[in-house]
mmCIF file of C-alpha atoms in Angstrom:
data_model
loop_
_atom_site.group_PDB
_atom_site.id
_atom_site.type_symbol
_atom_site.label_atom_id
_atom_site.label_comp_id
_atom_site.label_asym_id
_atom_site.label_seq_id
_atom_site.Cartn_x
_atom_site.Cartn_y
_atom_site.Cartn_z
ATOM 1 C CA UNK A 29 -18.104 15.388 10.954
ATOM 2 C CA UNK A 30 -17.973 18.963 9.426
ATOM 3 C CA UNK A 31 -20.498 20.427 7.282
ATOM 4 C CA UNK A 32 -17.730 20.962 4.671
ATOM 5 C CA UNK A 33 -15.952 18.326 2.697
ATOM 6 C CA UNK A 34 -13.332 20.444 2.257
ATOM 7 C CA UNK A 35 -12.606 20.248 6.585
ATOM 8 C CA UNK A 36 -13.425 16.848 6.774
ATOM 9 C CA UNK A 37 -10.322 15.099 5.614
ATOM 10 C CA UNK A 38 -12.699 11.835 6.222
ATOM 11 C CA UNK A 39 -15.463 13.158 3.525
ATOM 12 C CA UNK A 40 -14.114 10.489 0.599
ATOM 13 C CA UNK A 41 -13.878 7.359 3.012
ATOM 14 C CA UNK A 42 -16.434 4.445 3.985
ATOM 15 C CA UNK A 43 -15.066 4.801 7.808
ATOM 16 C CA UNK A 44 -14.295 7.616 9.644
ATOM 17 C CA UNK A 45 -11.766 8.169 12.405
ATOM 18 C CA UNK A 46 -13.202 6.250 14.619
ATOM 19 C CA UNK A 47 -12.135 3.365 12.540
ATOM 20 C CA UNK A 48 -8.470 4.186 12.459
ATOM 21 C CA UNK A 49 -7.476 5.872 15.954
ATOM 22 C CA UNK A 50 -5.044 3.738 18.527
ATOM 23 C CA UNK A 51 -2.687 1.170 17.935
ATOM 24 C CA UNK A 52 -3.323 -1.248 15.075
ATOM 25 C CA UNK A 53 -1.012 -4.141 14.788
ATOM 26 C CA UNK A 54 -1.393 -6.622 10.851
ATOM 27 C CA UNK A 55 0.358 -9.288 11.824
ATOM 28 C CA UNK A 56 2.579 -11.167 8.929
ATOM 29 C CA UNK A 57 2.173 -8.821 6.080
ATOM 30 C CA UNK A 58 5.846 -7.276 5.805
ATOM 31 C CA UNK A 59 8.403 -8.634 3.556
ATOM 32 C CA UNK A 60 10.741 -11.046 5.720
ATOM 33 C CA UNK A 61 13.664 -13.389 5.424
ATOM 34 C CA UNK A 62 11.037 -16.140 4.935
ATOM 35 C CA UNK A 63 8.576 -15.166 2.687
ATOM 36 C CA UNK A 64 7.888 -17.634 -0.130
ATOM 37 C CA UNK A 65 9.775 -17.804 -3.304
ATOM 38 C CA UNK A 66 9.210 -20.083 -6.369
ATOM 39 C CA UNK A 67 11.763 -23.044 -6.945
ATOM 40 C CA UNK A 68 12.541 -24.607 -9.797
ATOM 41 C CA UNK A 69 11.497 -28.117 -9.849
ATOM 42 C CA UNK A 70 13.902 -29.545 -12.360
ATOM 43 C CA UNK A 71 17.095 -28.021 -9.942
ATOM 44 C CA UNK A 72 15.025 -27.665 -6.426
ATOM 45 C CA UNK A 73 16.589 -24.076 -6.269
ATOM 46 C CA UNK A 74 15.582 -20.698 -6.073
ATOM 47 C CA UNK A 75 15.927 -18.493 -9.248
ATOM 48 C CA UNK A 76 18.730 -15.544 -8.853
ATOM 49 C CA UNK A 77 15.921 -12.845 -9.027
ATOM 50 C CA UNK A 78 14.010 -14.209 -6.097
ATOM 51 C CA UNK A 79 16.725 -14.631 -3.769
ATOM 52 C CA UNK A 80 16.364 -11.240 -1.184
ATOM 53 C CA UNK A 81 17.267 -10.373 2.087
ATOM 54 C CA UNK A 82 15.096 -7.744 3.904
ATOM 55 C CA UNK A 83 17.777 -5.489 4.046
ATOM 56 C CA UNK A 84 17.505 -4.891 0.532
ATOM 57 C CA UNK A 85 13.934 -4.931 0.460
ATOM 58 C CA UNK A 86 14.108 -1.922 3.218
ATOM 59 C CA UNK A 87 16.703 -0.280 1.003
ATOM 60 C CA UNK A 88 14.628 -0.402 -2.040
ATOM 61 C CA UNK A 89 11.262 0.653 -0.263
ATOM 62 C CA UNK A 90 13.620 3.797 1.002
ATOM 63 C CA UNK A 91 14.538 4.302 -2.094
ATOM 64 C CA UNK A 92 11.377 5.038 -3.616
ATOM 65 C CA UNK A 93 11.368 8.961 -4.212
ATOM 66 C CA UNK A 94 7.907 9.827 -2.481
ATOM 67 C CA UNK A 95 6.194 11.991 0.729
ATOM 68 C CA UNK A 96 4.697 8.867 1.843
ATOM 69 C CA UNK A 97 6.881 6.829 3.746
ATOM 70 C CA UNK A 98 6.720 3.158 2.236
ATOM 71 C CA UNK A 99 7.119 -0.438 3.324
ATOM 72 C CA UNK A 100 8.118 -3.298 1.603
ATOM 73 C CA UNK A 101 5.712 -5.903 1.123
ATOM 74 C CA UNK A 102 6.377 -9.846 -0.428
ATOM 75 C CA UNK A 103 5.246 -10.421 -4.068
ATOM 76 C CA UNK A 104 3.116 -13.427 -4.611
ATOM 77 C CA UNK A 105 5.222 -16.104 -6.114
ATOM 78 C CA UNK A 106 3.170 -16.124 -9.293
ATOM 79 C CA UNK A 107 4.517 -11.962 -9.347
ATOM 80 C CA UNK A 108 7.975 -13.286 -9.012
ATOM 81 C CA UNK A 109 7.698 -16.240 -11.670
ATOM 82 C CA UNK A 110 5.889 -13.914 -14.423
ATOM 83 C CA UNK A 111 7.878 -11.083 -14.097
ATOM 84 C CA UNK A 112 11.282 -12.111 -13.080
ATOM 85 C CA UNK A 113 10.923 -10.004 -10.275
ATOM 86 C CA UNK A 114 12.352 -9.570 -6.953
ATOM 87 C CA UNK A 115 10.037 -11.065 -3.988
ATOM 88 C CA UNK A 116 9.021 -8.025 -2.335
ATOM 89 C CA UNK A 117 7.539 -4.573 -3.616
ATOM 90 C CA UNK A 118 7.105 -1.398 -2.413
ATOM 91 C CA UNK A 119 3.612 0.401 -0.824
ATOM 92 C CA UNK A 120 2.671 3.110 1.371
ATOM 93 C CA UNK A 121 2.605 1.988 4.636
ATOM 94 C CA UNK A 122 -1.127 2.051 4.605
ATOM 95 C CA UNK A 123 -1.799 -0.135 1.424
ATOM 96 C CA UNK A 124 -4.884 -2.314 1.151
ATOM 97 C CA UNK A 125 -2.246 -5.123 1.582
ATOM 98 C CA UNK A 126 -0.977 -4.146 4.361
ATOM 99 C CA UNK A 127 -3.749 -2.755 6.277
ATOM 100 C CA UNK A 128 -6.473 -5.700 4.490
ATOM 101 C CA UNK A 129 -8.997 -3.502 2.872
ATOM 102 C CA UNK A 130 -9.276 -0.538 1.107
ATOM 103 C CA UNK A 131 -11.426 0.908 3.497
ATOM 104 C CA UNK A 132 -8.854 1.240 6.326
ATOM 105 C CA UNK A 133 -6.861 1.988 3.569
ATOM 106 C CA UNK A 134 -8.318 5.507 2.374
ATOM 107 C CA UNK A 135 -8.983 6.030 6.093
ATOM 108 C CA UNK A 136 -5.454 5.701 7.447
ATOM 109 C CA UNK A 137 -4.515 8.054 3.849
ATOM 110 C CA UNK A 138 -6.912 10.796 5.442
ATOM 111 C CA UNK A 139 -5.614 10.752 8.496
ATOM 112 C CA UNK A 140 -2.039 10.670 7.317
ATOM 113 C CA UNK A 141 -2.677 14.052 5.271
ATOM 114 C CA UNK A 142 -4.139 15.729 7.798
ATOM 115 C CA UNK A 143 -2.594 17.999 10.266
ATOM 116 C CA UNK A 144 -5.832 17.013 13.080
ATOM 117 C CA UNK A 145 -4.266 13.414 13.058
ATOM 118 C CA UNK A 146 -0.516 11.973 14.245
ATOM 119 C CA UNK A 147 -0.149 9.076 12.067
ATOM 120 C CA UNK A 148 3.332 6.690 12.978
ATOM 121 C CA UNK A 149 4.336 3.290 12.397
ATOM 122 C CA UNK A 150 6.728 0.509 13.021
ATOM 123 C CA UNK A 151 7.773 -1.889 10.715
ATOM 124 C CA UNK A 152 9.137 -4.971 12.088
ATOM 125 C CA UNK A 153 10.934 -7.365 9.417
ATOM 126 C CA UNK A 154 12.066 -10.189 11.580
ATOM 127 C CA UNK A 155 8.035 -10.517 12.567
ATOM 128 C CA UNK A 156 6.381 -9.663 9.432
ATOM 129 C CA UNK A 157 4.022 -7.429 11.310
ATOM 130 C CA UNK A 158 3.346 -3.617 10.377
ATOM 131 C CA UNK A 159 1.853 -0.945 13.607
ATOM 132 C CA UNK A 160 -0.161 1.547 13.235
ATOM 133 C CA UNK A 161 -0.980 4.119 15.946
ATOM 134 C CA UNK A 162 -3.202 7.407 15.318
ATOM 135 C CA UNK A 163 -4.205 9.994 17.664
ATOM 136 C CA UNK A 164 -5.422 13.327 17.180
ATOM 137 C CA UNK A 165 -3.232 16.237 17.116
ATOM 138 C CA UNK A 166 -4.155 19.339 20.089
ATOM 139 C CA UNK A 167 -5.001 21.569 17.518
ATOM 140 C CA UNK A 168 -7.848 19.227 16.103
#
């Protein structure tokens, strides 16, 4: 680590590089054509507003007007009941609920904003699982 926060693009985290370098796979934590959605009990059907395919949930996560590329993640059904909502919602591809704590959260952030770091990812609906691969740049 540099003696300077202001070079360490790590300074703010809990881990540091180390902790977010190679290929990363979170297995079931994308929005998919079976996540769960609330029923009625009285009809045994789903409500209009929870009824989704993950092509729309890809649309809408594209659609969100931001540098960081986002994903689309499933709302809890108790999200979907109290707020009428759709079942998915929109993150960064690094969000604590993708990625399972806000540790490797801020540290996949860092090394998506800086230029020593390559940061991609593939998001794969039909699994549910999100990759993550980081590898320093040359110039690092």
């Amino acid at each position: 680590m540099s003696e300077k926060p202001d070079d360490d693009p790590f300074h703010d985290c809990e881990f540091g590089p180390d902790a977010v370098l190679g290929t990363r796979t979170f297995h079931d934590v994308l929005f998919t054509d079976d996540t769960e959605t609330p029923v009625n009990v009285l009809t045994g059907e789903t409500p209009a507003h929870s009824q989704a395919t993950v092509e729309e949930a890809k649309a809408f996560a594209a659609s969100i007007d931001t540098d960081t590329p986002q994903i689309a993640l499933p709302a809890s059904v108790e999200t979907q009941v109290e707020t009428q909502s759709k079942p998915y919602t929109s993150a960064a591809f690094f969000h604590y609920k993708a990625t399972g704590s806000l540790e490797l959260h801020r540290a996949y952030h860092a090394a998506y904003d800086s230029d020593a770091f390559s940061v991609d990812f593939e998001a794969d609906y039909e699994s549910g699982n999100l990759t993550i691969t980081v590898e320093r740049t040359r110039d690092s």
